[in-house]
mmCIF file of C-alpha atoms in Angstrom:
data_model
loop_
_atom_site.group_PDB
_atom_site.id
_atom_site.type_symbol
_atom_site.label_atom_id
_atom_site.label_comp_id
_atom_site.label_asym_id
_atom_site.label_seq_id
_atom_site.Cartn_x
_atom_site.Cartn_y
_atom_site.Cartn_z
ATOM 1 C CA MET A 71 0.000 0.000 0.000
ATOM 2 C CA PRO A 72 1.670 3.249 -1.104
ATOM 3 C CA LEU A 73 2.054 6.208 1.230
ATOM 4 C CA SER A 74 -0.116 9.256 0.776
ATOM 5 C CA GLU A 75 1.513 12.547 -0.172
ATOM 6 C CA GLN A 76 1.170 13.843 3.373
ATOM 7 C CA GLU A 77 2.811 10.704 4.771
ATOM 8 C CA GLN A 78 5.640 10.973 2.238
ATOM 9 C CA ARG A 79 6.250 14.618 3.161
ATOM 10 C CA LEU A 80 6.202 13.738 6.862
ATOM 11 C CA LEU A 81 8.665 10.909 6.307
ATOM 12 C CA GLU A 82 10.997 13.133 4.270
ATOM 13 C CA GLU A 83 10.823 15.859 6.919
ATOM 14 C CA MET A 84 11.638 13.359 9.655
ATOM 15 C CA GLU A 85 14.575 12.065 7.635
ATOM 16 C CA ARG A 86 15.919 15.598 7.032
ATOM 17 C CA ASN A 87 15.613 16.359 10.750
ATOM 18 C CA LEU A 88 17.411 13.142 11.623
ATOM 19 C CA TYR A 89 20.300 13.980 9.297
ATOM 20 C CA ARG A 90 20.423 17.570 10.537
ATOM 21 C CA ASN A 91 20.080 16.987 14.290
ATOM 22 C CA ASP A 92 21.641 13.568 14.804
ATOM 23 C CA ALA A 93 24.634 13.585 12.464
ATOM 24 C CA ASP A 94 26.716 11.626 14.993
ATOM 25 C CA PHE A 95 24.033 8.942 15.255
ATOM 26 C CA VAL A 96 23.696 8.690 11.471
ATOM 27 C CA GLN A 97 27.455 8.368 11.093
ATOM 28 C CA ALA A 98 27.641 5.698 13.814
ATOM 29 C CA VAL A 99 24.759 3.669 12.389
ATOM 30 C CA GLY A 100 25.779 4.146 8.788
ATOM 31 C CA GLY A 101 29.349 3.178 9.472
ATOM 32 C CA VAL A 102 32.180 3.898 7.093
ATOM 33 C CA ARG A 103 31.399 2.920 3.568
ATOM 34 C CA GLY A 104 33.847 1.736 0.994
ATOM 35 C CA ARG A 105 36.545 0.571 3.401
ATOM 36 C CA ARG A 106 37.805 -2.966 3.033
ATOM 37 C CA PRO A 107 39.008 -4.897 6.067
ATOM 38 C CA ASN A 108 42.759 -5.076 6.579
ATOM 39 C CA TYR A 109 43.331 -8.831 6.377
ATOM 40 C CA ARG A 110 46.995 -8.533 7.294
ATOM 41 C CA ALA A 111 46.096 -6.899 10.621
ATOM 42 C CA ILE A 112 43.409 -9.509 11.285
ATOM 43 C CA VAL A 113 45.813 -12.399 10.674
ATOM 44 C CA LEU A 114 48.526 -10.755 12.783
ATOM 45 C CA GLY A 115 46.033 -10.144 15.590
ATOM 46 C CA VAL A 116 44.802 -13.741 15.551
ATOM 47 C CA LEU A 117 48.385 -15.047 15.608
ATOM 48 C CA LEU A 118 49.232 -12.765 18.537
ATOM 49 C CA ALA A 119 46.117 -13.890 20.404
ATOM 50 C CA VAL A 120 46.933 -17.567 19.847
ATOM 51 C CA ALA A 121 50.548 -17.031 20.958
ATOM 52 C CA GLY A 122 49.272 -15.155 24.006
ATOM 53 C CA ALA A 123 46.889 -17.979 24.877
ATOM 54 C CA GLY A 124 49.762 -20.433 24.608
ATOM 55 C CA ALA A 125 51.945 -18.270 26.841
ATOM 56 C CA LEU A 126 49.105 -17.883 29.344
ATOM 57 C CA ILE A 127 48.596 -21.652 29.516
ATOM 58 C CA ALA A 128 52.357 -22.192 29.811
ATOM 59 C CA GLY A 129 52.505 -19.632 32.606
ATOM 60 C CA VAL A 130 49.695 -21.338 34.505
ATOM 61 C CA ALA A 131 51.208 -24.796 33.954
ATOM 62 C CA SER A 132 54.659 -23.715 35.111
ATOM 63 C CA GLN A 133 53.220 -21.510 37.871
ATOM 64 C CA LEU A 134 55.201 -18.483 36.675
ATOM 65 C CA LEU A 135 53.132 -15.339 37.068
ATOM 66 C CA VAL A 136 55.294 -13.279 34.711
ATOM 67 C CA ILE A 137 54.727 -15.628 31.753
ATOM 68 C CA GLY A 138 50.983 -15.692 32.426
ATOM 69 C CA VAL A 139 50.770 -11.906 32.541
ATOM 70 C CA ILE A 140 52.804 -11.600 29.326
ATOM 71 C CA GLY A 141 50.528 -14.162 27.695
ATOM 72 C CA PHE A 142 47.440 -12.228 28.710
ATOM 73 C CA ALA A 143 48.965 -8.983 27.413
ATOM 74 C CA LEU A 144 49.766 -10.690 24.089
ATOM 75 C CA MET A 145 46.204 -11.972 23.809
ATOM 76 C CA PHE A 146 44.793 -8.530 24.550
ATOM 77 C CA ALA A 147 47.128 -6.851 22.047
ATOM 78 C CA GLY A 148 46.229 -9.443 19.413
ATOM 79 C CA VAL A 149 42.516 -8.799 19.785
ATOM 80 C CA LEU A 150 43.073 -5.038 19.606
ATOM 81 C CA VAL A 151 45.182 -5.372 16.452
ATOM 82 C CA ALA A 152 42.563 -7.600 14.831
ATOM 83 C CA ILE A 153 39.525 -5.405 15.535
ATOM 84 C CA THR A 154 40.994 -1.899 15.184
ATOM 85 C CA PRO A 155 40.206 -0.418 11.754
ATOM 86 C CA SER A 156 43.165 0.755 9.723
ATOM 87 C CA LYS A 157 43.769 4.424 9.049
ATOM 88 C CA ARG A 158 44.868 3.804 5.449
ATOM 89 C CA GLY A 159 42.517 4.944 2.727
ATOM 90 C CA ALA A 160 40.316 7.012 4.991
ATOM 91 C CA VAL A 161 36.899 7.654 3.503
ATOM 92 C CA THR A 162 35.103 10.954 3.964
ATOM 93 C CA ALA A 163 32.245 11.085 6.422
ATOM 94 C CA ALA A 164 28.630 10.769 5.385
ATOM 95 C CA PRO A 165 27.007 13.945 4.110
ATOM 96 C CA SER A 166 25.001 15.926 6.635
ATOM 97 C CA GLU A 167 22.076 16.332 4.235
ATOM 98 C CA PRO A 168 20.799 13.563 1.922
ATOM 99 C CA SER A 169 21.420 14.307 -1.733
ATOM 100 C CA THR A 170 18.516 14.223 -4.154
ATOM 101 C CA ALA A 171 20.533 15.048 -7.273
ATOM 102 C CA GLY A 172 21.231 11.438 -8.249
ATOM 103 C CA ARG A 173 17.755 10.027 -7.781
ATOM 104 C CA GLY A 174 17.028 9.468 -11.447
ATOM 105 C CA ARG A 175 20.126 7.467 -12.262
ATOM 106 C CA ALA A 176 21.253 4.107 -10.953
ATOM 107 C CA THR A 177 24.755 3.533 -9.659
ATOM 108 C CA SER A 178 26.657 0.318 -9.962
ATOM 109 C CA GLY A 179 28.648 0.709 -6.715
ATOM 110 C CA GLY A 180 27.771 1.707 -3.200
ATOM 111 C CA SER A 181 26.696 -0.222 -0.203
ATOM 112 C CA PHE A 182 23.696 -2.481 0.048
ATOM 113 C CA MET A 183 21.661 0.145 1.902
ATOM 114 C CA ASP A 184 22.527 2.824 -0.677
ATOM 115 C CA ARG A 185 21.275 0.584 -3.466
ATOM 116 C CA MET A 186 18.097 -0.230 -1.536
ATOM 117 C CA ASN A 187 17.458 3.467 -0.880
ATOM 118 C CA GLU A 188 17.926 4.269 -4.563
ATOM 119 C CA ARG A 189 15.532 1.502 -5.561
ATOM 120 C CA TRP A 190 12.994 2.808 -3.050
ATOM 121 C CA ASP A 191 13.366 6.357 -4.363
ATOM 122 C CA ARG A 192 12.919 5.208 -7.979
ATOM 123 C CA ARG A 193 9.857 3.190 -7.011
ATOM 124 C CA GLN A 194 8.350 6.205 -5.238
ATOM 125 C CA ASP A 195 9.125 8.482 -8.213
ATOM 126 C CA ASP A 196 7.446 6.044 -10.595
ATOM 127 C CA GLN A 197 4.288 5.851 -8.471
ATOM 128 C CA GLY A 198 3.992 9.581 -7.768
#
C-alpha cells in the first residue's frame, strides 16, 4: 500500500531532521562505507592472540606469574590489532544532508543500503 503525499512529506521531513540533528548517530549507524578490512592486521592479531593464549597456559602450567601476565597482554594486544580499523585509505564522512541530485540514475557501486534506498526512491518516483 503506497504512502499518501502527506505521509511521504512527513517521512521526508523526519529524515531531514534526523540527518540535521543527529549527524553523529547517522554516522555511527551508517558506518564507514567503501573501506575494506585489513586482512593482514586480522591475521597478525589472531596469531598474537593464539601465541598469548599459549603463553598464558604455559605460565599457569609452570606456575610463573610473569609468563601468564605476558601471555594475557599478548592476547589482549592481538585482539586489539585484529579489531581496530586501519587508518589507510580514509573515507570521507557521510554527508550531513541527503542528496537528491542522483535520484534518477542508478549507480553500480555503493553499499547495500545505498542501493536499496535508490531503488525505493525510484519506485516512489514512478508511483507519484
